[in-house]
Coordinates of C-alpha atoms and ligand atoms in Angstrom, one line a residue:
X988 CA -17.6 -21.4 -34.0
X989 CA -16.4 -21.5 -30.4
X990 CA -16.9 -24.4 -28.1
X991 CA -16.7 -24.3 -24.4
X992 CA -15.0 -27.1 -22.5
X993 CA -16.8 -28.4 -19.4
X994 CA -14.7 -29.0 -16.3
X995 CA -17.2 -29.4 -13.5
X996 CA -16.8 -32.3 -11.1
X997 CA -20.6 -32.6 -11.1
X998 CA -20.2 -33.6 -14.7
X999 CA -23.5 -35.4 -14.9
X1000 CA -26.0 -32.9 -13.7
X1001 CA -28.5 -31.0 -15.8
X1002 CA -27.0 -27.6 -15.2
X1003 CA -23.6 -28.7 -16.3
X1004 CA -25.0 -30.6 -19.3
X1005 CA -27.9 -28.6 -20.7
X1006 CA -27.4 -30.5 -24.0
X1007 CA -29.2 -33.3 -22.1
X1008 CA -32.4 -31.4 -22.3
X1009 CA -31.8 -30.9 -26.0
X1010 CA -31.3 -34.6 -26.6
X1011 CA -34.3 -35.4 -24.5
X1012 CA -36.6 -33.1 -26.5
X1013 CA -35.4 -34.5 -29.8
X1014 CA -35.8 -38.1 -28.6
X1015 CA -39.2 -37.6 -27.0
X1016 CA -40.6 -35.6 -29.9
X1017 CA -39.5 -38.4 -32.2
X1018 CA -41.2 -41.0 -30.0
X1019 CA -44.4 -39.0 -30.0
X1020 CA -44.5 -38.9 -33.8
X1021 CA -43.7 -42.6 -33.9
X1022 CA -46.7 -43.3 -31.6
X1023 CA -49.1 -41.7 -34.2
X1024 CA -47.4 -43.5 -37.1
X1025 CA -47.4 -46.8 -35.3
X1026 CA -51.1 -46.5 -34.3
X1027 CA -52.0 -46.6 -38.0
X1028 CA -49.8 -49.7 -38.6
X1029 CA -52.4 -52.3 -37.6
X1030 CA -54.8 -50.9 -40.2
X1031 CA -52.1 -51.4 -42.8
X1032 CA -51.4 -55.0 -41.7
X1033 CA -55.2 -55.8 -41.7
X1034 CA -55.4 -54.4 -45.2
X1035 CA -52.9 -57.1 -46.3
X1036 CA -55.0 -59.6 -44.4
X1037 CA -57.9 -58.6 -46.6
X1038 CA -59.7 -56.8 -43.8
X1039 CA -60.8 -53.3 -44.5
X1040 CA -60.8 -51.2 -41.3
X1041 CA -60.3 -47.9 -43.1
X1042 CA -64.1 -47.5 -43.5
X1043 CA -64.2 -47.4 -39.7
X1044 CA -61.6 -44.7 -39.4
X1045 CA -63.5 -41.5 -40.3
X1046 CA -60.5 -39.2 -39.7
X1047 CA -58.7 -40.8 -42.6
X1048 CA -60.1 -40.1 -46.0
X1049 CA -58.4 -43.0 -47.7
X1050 CA -56.0 -45.9 -47.3
X1051 CA -53.4 -43.8 -49.1
X1052 CA -53.7 -40.9 -46.6
X1053 CA -53.2 -43.5 -43.8
X1054 CA -50.2 -45.0 -45.6
X1055 CA -48.7 -41.6 -46.2
X1056 CA -49.0 -40.7 -42.5
X1057 CA -47.6 -44.1 -41.5
X1058 CA -44.6 -44.0 -43.8
X1059 CA -43.7 -40.3 -43.3
X1060 CA -44.0 -40.3 -39.5
X1061 CA -42.3 -43.6 -38.9
X1062 CA -39.6 -43.7 -41.6
X1063 CA -38.8 -40.1 -42.0
X1064 CA -39.9 -38.1 -39.0
X1065 CA -39.3 -40.4 -36.0
X1066 CA -35.9 -41.5 -37.2
X1067 CA -34.7 -38.0 -38.0
X1068 CA -35.6 -36.7 -34.5
X1069 CA -34.2 -39.6 -32.6
X1070 CA -31.0 -39.6 -34.7
X1071 CA -30.5 -35.9 -34.4
X1072 CA -30.8 -36.0 -30.6
X1073 CA -28.5 -39.0 -30.3
X1074 CA -25.8 -38.1 -32.7
X1075 CA -25.2 -34.6 -31.4
X1076 CA -25.4 -35.7 -27.8
X1077 CA -23.0 -38.6 -27.9
X1078 CA -20.0 -36.7 -29.4
X1079 CA -20.7 -33.7 -27.1
X1080 CA -20.4 -36.1 -24.1
X1081 CA -17.5 -38.1 -25.3
X1082 CA -15.5 -35.0 -26.2
X1083 CA -16.8 -33.1 -23.2
X1084 CA -17.8 -30.1 -25.4
X1085 CA -21.0 -28.2 -25.4
X1086 CA -22.8 -27.4 -28.6
X1087 CA -24.0 -23.8 -29.1
X1088 CA -27.3 -24.1 -27.4
X1089 CA -29.1 -21.1 -29.0
X1090 CA -28.4 -22.5 -32.4
X1091 CA -29.1 -26.0 -31.4
X1092 CA -32.6 -25.1 -30.0
X1093 CA -33.3 -23.0 -33.1
X1094 CA -32.6 -26.1 -35.2
X1095 CA -35.0 -28.1 -33.1
X1096 CA -37.8 -25.6 -33.5
X1097 CA -37.1 -25.3 -37.2
X1098 CA -37.5 -29.1 -37.5
X1099 CA -40.8 -28.9 -35.6
X1100 CA -42.0 -26.1 -37.9
X1101 CA -41.2 -28.2 -41.0
X1102 CA -43.0 -31.3 -39.6
X1103 CA -46.0 -29.2 -38.7
X1104 CA -46.3 -27.9 -42.3
X1105 CA -46.0 -31.4 -43.7
X1106 CA -48.5 -32.7 -41.2
X1107 CA -51.1 -30.0 -42.1
X1108 CA -50.6 -31.0 -45.7
X1109 CA -51.2 -34.7 -45.1
X1110 CA -54.0 -34.3 -42.4
X1111 CA -56.0 -32.0 -44.6
X1112 CA -55.8 -34.7 -47.3
X1113 CA -53.8 -32.4 -49.6
X1114 CA -50.8 -34.7 -49.9
X1115 CA -51.5 -38.4 -50.0
X1116 CA -48.3 -38.9 -52.0
X1117 CA -46.7 -41.6 -49.8
X1118 CA -43.3 -41.3 -48.2
X1119 CA -41.5 -41.4 -51.5
X1120 CA -43.7 -38.6 -53.0
X1121 CA -43.0 -39.6 -56.6
X1122 CA -44.3 -37.2 -59.2
X1123 CA -46.5 -37.0 -61.1
X1124 CA -48.5 -37.4 -57.8
X1125 CA -48.6 -33.8 -56.7
X1126 CA -48.9 -32.8 -53.0
X1127 CA -49.4 -29.4 -51.6
X1128 CA -46.4 -27.0 -51.4
X1129 CA -46.6 -27.2 -47.6
X1130 CA -45.7 -30.9 -47.8
X1131 CA -42.5 -30.3 -49.9
X1132 CA -41.5 -27.2 -47.9
X1133 CA -42.0 -29.2 -44.7
X1134 CA -40.0 -32.1 -46.0
X1135 CA -37.2 -29.8 -47.1
X1136 CA -37.1 -28.1 -43.7
X1137 CA -37.0 -31.5 -41.9
X1138 CA -33.9 -32.4 -44.0
X1139 CA -32.3 -29.0 -43.7
X1140 CA -32.7 -28.9 -40.0
X1141 CA -31.2 -32.4 -39.6
X1142 CA -28.2 -31.2 -41.7
X1143 CA -27.8 -28.2 -39.4
X1144 CA -27.6 -30.7 -36.4
X1145 CA -24.9 -32.5 -38.4
X1146 CA -23.0 -29.4 -39.1
X1147 CA -23.1 -28.4 -35.4
X1148 CA -21.7 -31.9 -34.5
X1149 CA -19.0 -31.6 -37.0
X1150 CA -18.1 -28.1 -35.6
X1151 CA -17.7 -29.7 -32.2
X1152 CA -15.4 -32.3 -33.6
X1153 CA -13.4 -29.7 -35.6
X1154 CA -13.0 -27.7 -32.3
X1155 CA -11.7 -30.9 -30.6
X1156 CA -9.3 -31.7 -33.5
X1157 CA -7.8 -28.2 -33.3
X1158 CA -6.7 -28.8 -29.8
X1159 CA -5.7 -32.4 -30.3
X1160 CA -3.5 -32.4 -33.4
X1161 CA -2.0 -35.8 -34.2
X1162 CA -4.5 -37.8 -32.1
X1163 CA -7.2 -40.0 -33.6
X1164 CA -10.8 -39.0 -33.0
X1165 CA -12.4 -40.9 -30.1
X1166 CA -14.4 -43.8 -31.6
X1167 CA -18.0 -42.8 -30.8
X1168 CA -17.4 -39.4 -32.1
X1169 CA -15.8 -40.8 -35.2
X1170 CA -18.8 -43.1 -35.9
X1171 CA -21.2 -40.2 -35.4
X1172 CA -19.3 -37.7 -37.5
X1173 CA -18.8 -40.3 -40.3
X1174 CA -22.6 -40.8 -40.2
X1175 CA -23.2 -37.1 -40.4
X1176 CA -20.8 -36.7 -43.3
X1177 CA -22.5 -39.5 -45.2
X1178 CA -25.9 -37.9 -44.6
X1179 CA -24.7 -34.5 -45.9
X1180 CA -23.6 -36.2 -49.1
X1181 CA -26.7 -38.4 -49.3
X1182 CA -29.2 -35.6 -48.7
X1183 CA -28.1 -33.5 -51.7
X1184 CA -30.4 -35.4 -54.0
X1185 CA -33.5 -34.8 -52.1
X1186 CA -32.6 -31.1 -51.4
X1187 CA -32.1 -30.5 -55.1
X1188 CA -35.3 -32.4 -55.9
X1189 CA -37.5 -30.6 -53.4
X1190 CA -36.0 -27.1 -53.7
X1191 CA -35.5 -26.9 -57.5
X1192 CA -38.2 -29.3 -58.8
X1193 CA -41.1 -30.0 -56.5
X1194 CA -41.6 -26.8 -54.6
X1195 CA -41.7 -24.6 -57.7
X1196 CA -43.9 -27.2 -59.5
X1197 CA -46.4 -27.5 -56.6
X1198 CA -46.6 -23.7 -56.5
X1199 CA -47.4 -23.6 -60.2
X1200 CA -44.2 -21.7 -61.1
X1201 CA -43.1 -24.4 -63.6
X1202 CA -45.2 -26.0 -66.2
X1203 CA -44.4 -29.6 -65.2
X1204 CA -41.9 -31.9 -63.7
X1205 CA -39.8 -34.8 -65.0
X1206 CA -40.8 -37.9 -63.1
X1207 CA -37.6 -39.8 -64.0
X1208 CA -35.3 -37.0 -63.0
X1209 CA -37.2 -36.5 -59.7
X1210 CA -37.2 -40.2 -58.9
X1211 CA -33.4 -40.4 -59.6
X1212 CA -32.7 -37.5 -57.3
X1213 CA -35.0 -39.0 -54.7
X1214 CA -33.1 -42.3 -54.7
X1215 CA -29.8 -40.5 -54.6
X1216 CA -31.0 -39.8 -51.1
X1217 CA -33.5 -42.6 -50.7
X1218 CA -31.0 -45.4 -50.6
X1219 CA -28.4 -43.9 -48.2
X1220 CA -31.1 -42.6 -45.9
X1221 CA -31.4 -46.3 -44.9
X1222 CA -27.8 -46.0 -43.6
X1223 CA -28.7 -42.8 -41.9
X1224 CA -31.2 -44.9 -40.0
X1225 CA -29.0 -47.9 -39.5
X1226 CA -25.6 -46.4 -38.6
X1227 CA -26.8 -44.9 -35.3
X1228 CA -27.9 -48.4 -34.3
X1229 CA -24.4 -49.6 -35.4
X1230 CA -22.9 -47.0 -33.1
X1231 CA -24.7 -48.6 -30.3
X1232 CA -24.0 -52.2 -31.4
X1233 CA -20.3 -51.5 -31.6
X1234 CA -19.8 -49.1 -28.7
X1235 CA -22.5 -49.8 -26.1
X1236 CA -23.9 -53.3 -26.5
X1237 CA -20.6 -55.0 -25.7
X1238 CA -20.5 -53.2 -22.4
X1239 CA -24.1 -54.1 -21.7
X1240 CA -23.1 -57.7 -22.3
X1241 CA -20.2 -57.4 -19.9
X1242 CA -17.5 -57.3 -22.6
X1243 CA -15.5 -55.0 -24.8
X1244 CA -15.6 -53.6 -28.3
X1245 CA -13.5 -56.0 -30.3
X1246 CA -11.4 -53.8 -32.6
X1247 CA -11.3 -50.1 -33.0
X1248 CA -9.5 -50.1 -36.3
X1249 CA -12.1 -52.4 -37.8
X1250 CA -14.9 -50.3 -36.5
X1251 CA -13.4 -47.2 -38.0
X1252 CA -12.9 -49.0 -41.3
X1253 CA -16.5 -50.0 -41.3
X1254 CA -17.7 -46.4 -40.9
X1255 CA -15.2 -45.1 -43.4
X1256 CA -16.5 -47.6 -46.0
X1257 CA -20.1 -46.5 -45.3
X1258 CA -19.1 -42.9 -45.9
X1259 CA -17.4 -43.8 -49.2
X1260 CA -20.0 -46.2 -50.8
X1261 CA -23.4 -45.6 -49.2
X1262 CA -24.6 -43.1 -51.8
X1263 CA -23.7 -44.2 -55.3
X1264 CA -26.1 -47.1 -55.3
X1265 CA -29.6 -45.5 -55.5
X1266 CA -30.3 -46.9 -59.0
X1267 CA -31.0 -50.3 -57.5
X1268 CA -34.4 -48.9 -56.7
X1269 CA -34.9 -48.1 -60.4
X1270 CA -34.0 -51.2 -62.2
X1271 CA -37.4 -51.2 -63.8
X1272 CA -37.3 -47.5 -64.8
X1273 CA -36.9 -46.9 -68.5
X1274 CA -34.5 -44.1 -69.6
X1275 CA -31.5 -45.1 -67.6
X1276 CA -28.8 -47.2 -69.3
X1277 CA -28.4 -50.8 -68.1
X1278 CA -24.6 -50.1 -67.9
X1279 CA -25.1 -47.6 -65.0
X1280 CA -27.7 -49.8 -63.4
X1281 CA -25.1 -52.6 -63.3
X1282 CA -22.4 -50.3 -62.0
X1283 CA -24.6 -49.2 -59.1
X1284 CA -25.7 -52.9 -58.6
X1285 CA -22.0 -53.8 -58.1
X1286 CA -21.5 -50.9 -55.7
X1287 CA -24.6 -52.1 -53.8
X1288 CA -22.8 -55.4 -53.1
X1289 CA -19.7 -53.5 -52.0
X1290 CA -21.8 -51.5 -49.5
X1291 CA -23.1 -54.8 -48.0
X1292 CA -19.5 -55.5 -47.0
X1293 CA -19.3 -53.2 -44.0
X1294 CA -22.5 -54.7 -42.7
X1295 CA -21.0 -58.2 -43.0
X1296 CA -17.9 -57.0 -41.1
X1297 CA -20.3 -55.6 -38.5
X1298 CA -22.1 -59.0 -38.2
X1299 CA -18.9 -60.8 -37.5
X1300 CA -17.3 -58.2 -35.2
X1301 CA -20.4 -57.5 -33.1
X1302 CA -21.1 -61.3 -32.8
X1303 CA -17.5 -61.8 -31.7
X1304 CA -17.7 -59.1 -29.1
X1305 CA -20.8 -60.8 -27.7
X1306 CA -19.1 -64.2 -27.7
X1307 CA -16.1 -62.8 -26.0
X1308 CA -18.3 -61.3 -23.3
X1309 CA -20.2 -64.5 -22.8
X1310 CA -17.1 -66.7 -22.7
X1311 CA -15.6 -64.4 -20.1
X1312 CA -18.6 -65.1 -18.0
X1313 CA -18.2 -68.8 -18.3
X1314 CA -20.2 -69.5 -21.4
X1315 CA -19.3 -72.7 -23.2
X1316 CA -19.9 -74.7 -26.3
X1317 CA -20.3 -73.8 -30.0
X1318 CA -23.5 -71.9 -29.3
X1319 CA -24.1 -72.6 -25.6
X1320 CA -22.4 -69.2 -24.8
X1321 CA -25.4 -67.4 -26.1
X1322 CA -27.4 -68.5 -23.1
X1323 CA -25.3 -66.6 -20.6
X1324 CA -25.8 -63.2 -22.3
X1325 CA -27.9 -60.8 -20.2
X1326 CA -31.3 -61.7 -21.7
X1327 CA -33.1 -60.3 -18.6
X1328 CA -32.0 -56.8 -19.7
X1329 CA -34.5 -55.1 -22.0
X1330 CA -32.0 -52.7 -23.5
X1331 CA -29.5 -55.5 -24.4
X1332 CA -32.2 -57.9 -25.6
X1333 CA -33.9 -55.3 -27.8
X1334 CA -30.7 -54.7 -29.7
X1335 CA -29.6 -58.3 -30.1
X1336 CA -33.1 -59.1 -31.4
X1337 CA -32.7 -56.2 -33.7
X1338 CA -29.5 -57.7 -35.0
X1339 CA -31.1 -61.1 -35.5
X1340 CA -33.9 -59.5 -37.6
X1341 CA -31.2 -57.8 -39.6
X1342 CA -29.6 -61.1 -40.6
X1343 CA -32.9 -61.7 -42.6
X1344 CA -33.3 -58.1 -43.6
X1345 CA -29.8 -58.0 -45.0
X1346 CA -30.2 -61.3 -46.8
X1347 CA -33.4 -59.9 -48.4
X1348 CA -31.5 -56.8 -49.4
X1349 CA -29.0 -58.8 -51.3
X1350 CA -31.9 -60.4 -53.2
X1351 CA -33.4 -57.0 -54.0
X1352 CA -30.1 -55.8 -55.2
X1353 CA -29.7 -58.6 -57.7
X1354 CA -31.1 -57.1 -60.9
X1355 CA -32.7 -60.3 -62.2
X1356 CA -34.2 -61.4 -58.8
X1357 CA -35.4 -57.8 -58.3
X1358 CA -37.8 -58.2 -61.2
X1359 CA -39.7 -60.9 -59.2
X1360 CA -40.2 -58.8 -56.1
X1361 CA -40.1 -55.2 -57.2
X1362 CA -43.3 -53.3 -56.2
X1363 CA -44.7 -56.3 -54.5
X1364 CA -45.6 -56.8 -50.8
X1365 CA -42.1 -58.3 -50.4
X1366 CA -40.6 -54.8 -50.2
X1367 CA -42.6 -53.7 -47.1
X1368 CA -41.6 -57.1 -45.7
X1369 CA -38.0 -56.2 -46.3
X1370 CA -38.1 -52.8 -44.7
X1371 CA -40.0 -53.8 -41.6
X1372 CA -37.1 -56.0 -40.6
X1373 CA -34.6 -53.4 -41.5
X1374 CA -35.8 -49.9 -40.5
X1375 CA -38.8 -51.3 -38.6
X1376 CA -36.7 -53.6 -36.5
X1377 CA -32.9 -53.4 -36.9
X1378 CA -33.3 -49.6 -36.5
X1379 CA -36.5 -49.1 -34.5
X1380 CA -36.0 -51.9 -32.0
X1381 CA -32.4 -50.8 -31.5
X1382 CA -33.7 -47.3 -30.7
X1383 CA -36.2 -48.8 -28.3
X1384 CA -33.3 -50.6 -26.6
X1385 CA -31.3 -47.4 -26.5
X1386 CA -34.2 -45.4 -25.1
X1387 CA -34.3 -47.8 -22.1
X1388 CA -31.0 -46.4 -20.8
X1389 CA -31.1 -43.1 -22.6
X1390 CA -34.4 -41.8 -21.1
X1391 CA -33.3 -42.6 -17.5
X1392 CA -29.9 -41.2 -18.3
X1393 CA -31.4 -37.9 -19.6
X1394 CA -34.1 -37.5 -17.0
X1395 CA -32.6 -39.1 -13.9
X1396 CA -35.8 -41.1 -13.6
X1397 CA -35.5 -44.9 -13.3
X1398 CA -37.0 -47.1 -16.1
X1399 CA -40.5 -48.0 -15.2
X1400 CA -41.2 -51.7 -15.1
X1401 CA -38.2 -53.3 -16.8
X1402 CA -40.1 -56.6 -17.1
X1403 CA -42.8 -54.9 -19.2
X1404 CA -40.0 -53.3 -21.2
X1405 CA -38.7 -56.8 -21.9
X1406 CA -42.2 -58.0 -23.0
X1407 CA -42.5 -55.0 -25.4
X1408 CA -39.2 -56.0 -26.9
X1409 CA -40.0 -59.6 -27.5
X1410 CA -43.5 -58.9 -28.9
X1411 CA -42.1 -56.3 -31.3
X1412 CA -39.5 -58.8 -32.5
X1413 CA -42.0 -61.6 -32.9
X1414 CA -44.6 -59.3 -34.5
X1415 CA -42.2 -57.9 -37.0
X1416 CA -40.8 -61.3 -37.9
X1417 CA -44.3 -62.7 -38.5
X1418 CA -45.2 -59.6 -40.5
X1419 CA -42.0 -60.1 -42.6
X1420 CA -42.8 -63.8 -43.3
X1421 CA -46.4 -62.8 -44.3
X1422 CA -45.4 -59.9 -46.5
X1423 CA -42.4 -61.5 -48.2
X1424 CA -44.7 -64.5 -49.0
X1425 CA -47.5 -62.4 -50.3
X1426 CA -45.0 -60.6 -52.5
X1427 CA -43.8 -63.8 -54.0
X1428 CA -47.4 -64.6 -54.8
X1429 CA -47.5 -61.3 -56.8
X1430 CA -49.6 -59.2 -54.4
X1431 CA -48.5 -55.6 -55.0
X1432 CA -47.3 -53.2 -52.4
X1433 CA -49.2 -50.0 -51.6
X1434 CA -52.5 -51.5 -52.7
X1435 CA -55.8 -51.1 -51.0
X1436 CA -56.4 -54.8 -51.6
X1437 CA -59.0 -55.2 -48.8
X1438 CA -61.4 -53.0 -50.8
X1439 CA -61.4 -55.6 -53.6
X1440 CA -63.3 -58.9 -53.7
X1441 CA -61.0 -61.5 -52.3
X1442 CA -61.2 -63.6 -55.4
X1443 CA -59.0 -61.0 -57.1
X1444 CA -55.9 -61.6 -55.1
X1445 CA -56.4 -64.1 -52.3
X1446 CA -56.2 -67.4 -54.1
X1447 CA -53.4 -69.4 -52.4
X1448 CA -52.6 -66.4 -50.2
X1449 CA -54.7 -67.2 -47.2
X1450 CA -51.9 -68.3 -44.9
X1451 CA -49.5 -65.3 -45.5
X1452 CA -52.5 -63.0 -45.3
X1453 CA -53.5 -64.4 -41.9
X1454 CA -49.9 -64.1 -40.7
X1455 CA -49.8 -60.5 -41.7
X1456 CA -53.0 -59.7 -40.0
X1457 CA -52.0 -61.5 -36.8
X1458 CA -48.6 -59.7 -36.8
X1459 CA -50.5 -56.3 -36.8
X1460 CA -52.3 -57.3 -33.6
X1461 CA -49.1 -58.5 -31.9
X1462 CA -47.4 -55.2 -32.9
X1463 CA -50.3 -53.2 -31.5
X1464 CA -49.9 -54.9 -28.1
X1465 CA -46.1 -54.3 -28.3
X1466 CA -46.6 -50.6 -29.0
X1467 CA -49.0 -50.3 -26.0
X1468 CA -46.5 -52.0 -23.7
X1469 CA -43.6 -49.9 -25.0
X1470 CA -45.4 -46.6 -24.7
X1471 CA -46.7 -47.5 -21.2
X1472 CA -43.0 -48.0 -20.2
X1473 CA -41.9 -44.7 -21.8
X1474 CA -44.8 -42.6 -20.5
X1475 CA -44.6 -44.0 -16.9
X1476 CA -40.8 -43.5 -17.0
X1477 CA -41.1 -39.9 -18.2
X1478 CA -43.9 -39.0 -15.7
X1479 CA -42.2 -40.8 -12.7
X1480 CA -41.8 -38.6 -9.6
X1481 CA -38.4 -39.8 -8.5
X1482 CA -35.5 -37.9 -10.1
X1483 CA -31.9 -38.3 -9.3
X1484 CA -29.7 -37.0 -12.1
X1485 CA -26.4 -37.4 -10.3
X1486 CA -26.9 -41.1 -10.0
X1487 CA -28.6 -41.6 -13.4
X1488 CA -27.2 -44.4 -15.5
X1489 CA -24.1 -43.4 -17.4
X1490 CA -23.7 -43.8 -21.2
X1491 CA -22.5 -47.4 -21.5
X1492 CA -19.2 -46.7 -23.4
X1493 CA -17.5 -50.0 -23.9
X1494 CA -13.8 -50.5 -23.3
X1495 CA -11.8 -51.5 -26.4
X1496 CA -9.9 -54.8 -26.7
X1497 CA -7.7 -53.7 -29.6
X1498 CA -7.2 -50.0 -29.8
X1499 CA -6.3 -48.0 -32.9
X1500 CA -2.9 -46.4 -33.0
X1501 CA -2.2 -43.3 -35.1
X1502 CA -0.6 -45.1 -38.0
X1503 CA -0.6 -43.5 -41.4
X1504 CA -3.6 -45.5 -42.5
X1505 CA -5.6 -44.7 -39.4
X1506 CA -4.7 -41.0 -39.8
X1507 CA -5.9 -41.2 -43.4
X1508 CA -9.3 -42.6 -42.5
X1509 CA -9.5 -40.2 -39.6
X1510 CA -9.7 -37.5 -42.2
X1511 CA -13.4 -37.5 -42.7
X1512 CA -13.2 -34.4 -44.9
X1513 CA -11.0 -36.2 -47.4
X1514 CA -13.2 -39.3 -47.4
X1515 CA -16.2 -37.0 -47.9
X1516 CA -14.7 -35.6 -51.1
X1517 CA -13.6 -39.0 -52.4
X1518 CA -17.1 -40.2 -51.8
X1519 CA -18.5 -37.1 -53.5
X1520 CA -16.4 -37.7 -56.6
X1521 CA -17.6 -41.3 -56.8
X1522 CA -21.2 -40.3 -56.5
X1523 CA -20.8 -37.7 -59.3
X1524 CA -19.0 -40.2 -61.5
X1525 CA -21.8 -42.7 -61.3
X1526 CA -24.7 -40.3 -61.4
X1527 CA -23.8 -37.5 -63.7
X1528 CA -24.0 -39.4 -67.0
X1529 CA -27.6 -40.5 -66.3
X1530 CA -28.6 -37.1 -64.8
X1531 CA -27.2 -35.1 -67.7
X1532 CA -29.1 -37.3 -70.1
X1533 CA -32.3 -36.7 -68.2
X1534 CA -31.8 -33.0 -68.1
X1535 CA -31.1 -32.9 -71.8
X1536 CA -34.3 -35.0 -72.6
X1537 CA -36.9 -33.5 -70.3
X1538 CA -40.3 -35.2 -70.2
X1539 CA -42.4 -32.8 -68.2
X1540 CA -45.8 -33.8 -66.9
X1541 CA -48.5 -31.9 -65.0
X1542 CA -49.4 -32.9 -61.5
X1543 CA -52.0 -35.7 -60.6
X1544 CA -54.1 -35.9 -57.5
X1545 CA -55.6 -39.3 -57.5
X1546 CA -57.0 -39.3 -54.0
Ligands
HAS2264 FE1 -33.1 -52.2 -48.4 C1 -35.6 -51.4 -50.6 C2 -31.2 -53.4 -50.9 C3 -30.4 -52.6 -46.2 C4 -34.6 -50.2 -46.0 N1 -34.8 -51.0 -48.3 C5 -35.7 -50.9 -49.3 C6 -36.8 -50.0 -48.9 C7 -36.4 -49.7 -47.6 C8 -35.2 -50.3 -47.3 C9 -37.2 -48.7 -46.7 O1 -31.2 -53.4 -54.0 C10 -38.0 -49.7 -49.7 C11 -37.9 -48.4 -50.4 C12 -39.2 -48.1 -51.1 O2 -40.1 -47.6 -50.5 O3 -39.3 -48.4 -52.3 N2 -31.2 -53.0 -48.5 C13 -30.6 -53.4 -49.7 C14 -29.3 -54.0 -49.4 C15 -29.1 -53.7 -48.1 C16 -30.3 -53.1 -47.5 C17 -28.3 -54.6 -50.3 N3 -32.6 -51.6 -46.5 C18 -31.4 -51.8 -45.8 C19 -31.5 -51.2 -44.5 C20 -32.7 -50.5 -44.5 C21 -33.3 -50.7 -45.7 C22 -30.4 -51.3 -43.5 C23 -33.2 -49.6 -43.4 C24 -32.6 -49.4 -42.2 N4 -33.4 -52.4 -50.4 C25 -32.4 -52.9 -51.2 C26 -33.0 -52.8 -52.6 C27 -34.2 -52.2 -52.5 C28 -34.5 -52.0 -51.1 C29 -32.3 -53.2 -53.9 C30 -35.2 -51.9 -53.7 C31 -36.1 -53.0 -53.9 C32 -37.2 -52.6 -55.0 O4 -37.2 -53.2 -56.0 O5 -37.9 -51.6 -54.7 C33 -27.8 -54.1 -47.3 O6 -27.3 -52.9 -46.7 C34 -27.9 -55.2 -46.4 C35 -26.6 -55.6 -45.8 C36 -26.9 -56.4 -44.5 C37 -26.3 -57.5 -44.1 C38 -26.7 -58.2 -42.8 C39 -25.7 -57.9 -41.7 C40 -26.2 -58.5 -40.4 C41 -25.9 -57.9 -39.2 C42 -26.6 -58.5 -38.0 C43 -25.6 -59.5 -37.3 C44 -26.2 -60.2 -36.2 C45 -25.7 -60.4 -35.0 C46 -26.5 -61.1 -33.9 C47 -24.3 -59.9 -34.6 C48 -25.3 -58.2 -45.0 C49 -25.0 -56.7 -39.0 C50 -25.8 -62.3 -33.3 C51 -26.8 -62.9 -32.5 C52 -26.6 -63.5 -31.3 C53 -27.7 -64.1 -30.5 C54 -25.3 -63.6 -30.7
CU2265 CU1 -31.6 -49.1 -51.4

């Protein structure tokens, strides 16, 4: 693969940087899918308030069709587009190298094709299998082919980014990879290792099964392969937000990234230990030995460490910025941070939500506590303050500078943008309180409870149910505000690419030097293989046992 170096003095214009357009298409397409997914959200929240609005939504055949659309579009589709655009664009700008555009656009259209197939399958009510698509629920082949294409095209974006990096390394032997590129490439390497489970599951088990080529499928084997990917996918969603928290938010706060070596160590740890932990989603599954569940539980606690490092180092970089501006006191410095800036505020509120999301994650990971909350409303409570806020609100914050940067059009109504950010944060926090609480009262997740008489589930749950319903309304308002800002920004007439906001790369307080250790963790290929060996070591014993004791079932369509 050849890469061309860009030397023009007009380094910021469209002609010189056609990859801007690519990133813009990815990001905007992702936001369009999110708009549809988010629009269904209030109906989900009202369900958990005991109010059934599904009967008024004639285009949805069931609660489960709505929930499938909501989960697939928000958690799988929006994230993959946004991340693909961002994580190929940032390294290409930092390294000043252009990706192969023909191939890059092919990948974009392949992703669209996959999503359209899956969308047809869901919209025609052929695949209300929810975003985890556990067998024996059986969707249409289009759904699984579409999902596989979505994953494969994201992998192709990753490979293109790694090619760019390899091209840079060839010309800069002995140097450490620039930090943003390092973070992006580590994320892509992690995703390549992570996605193997779902690729094997869809290609070898689910597609042949849904086409009727095999007599049945083993639910346990499929679920295990799913969670091989299903846990680390959460870091595929989180790490791009971390890229911004480490590399851009300090600059937006008026400060610097604290420590480059620590940042690199964090991402190296994620590459090593994100994947071999998926069994913490299967503590309740029979047929997997407790020994391997405990090993993966322990590794789950290890993978929380780089997030704890992140909490301290990002907070320190904010404190540093605030004190340089005259902030005083134990916590008084927080006041002088730029709370008037929507992009900054979105991301810091996303961080605050993640303090609670992360704490809940530790509860989930503890095998004994997990028994109390597994499959209850607690779980959606957990993931709306992780992927729904830590990730999504960070992406909103990023979009507030990225869209003007990519289009040359100024952000429309920054005040409204700020309102959208606060309402999203408040809405999600209230939702999380309501759902965690409902979960503790034993209300199951993914249940059409509003169709039942309230005496079945609502005793003692009135307050959390009310909170959940209210949060859905707050989030609806927030989404309207956010999309008003996005649409008016994109349709604005004024365009000045040359003076568009630059990518807010932060300066670094403590830079990494090419010591032996730093060179070692700069070798992402080596870390990838060490990570792969660890994954195989903790998964193969369970997988081999499942393959040797197949328990095939035919498909069910319960909707
Ligand atoms: Fe999770 C279930 C465990 C993180 C998403 N998780 C889910 C599901 C989703 C999800 C979608 O062990 C549901 C899947 C399904 O449908 O069944 N999760 C964890 C653990 C972590 C964790 C240990 N989860 C995430 C992230 C997600 C996510 C991130 C999305 C992006 N999760 C579980 C488990 C289950 C689970 C079990 C299965 C439960 C079951 O029974 O089904 C850890 O990675 C968390 C570590 C995080 C921290 C917090 C660090 C805090 C930071 C913020 C700092 C704040 C600052 C602000 C700097 C230790 C970095 C300062 C403020 C100023 C004002 C200055
Ligand atoms: Cu997990």
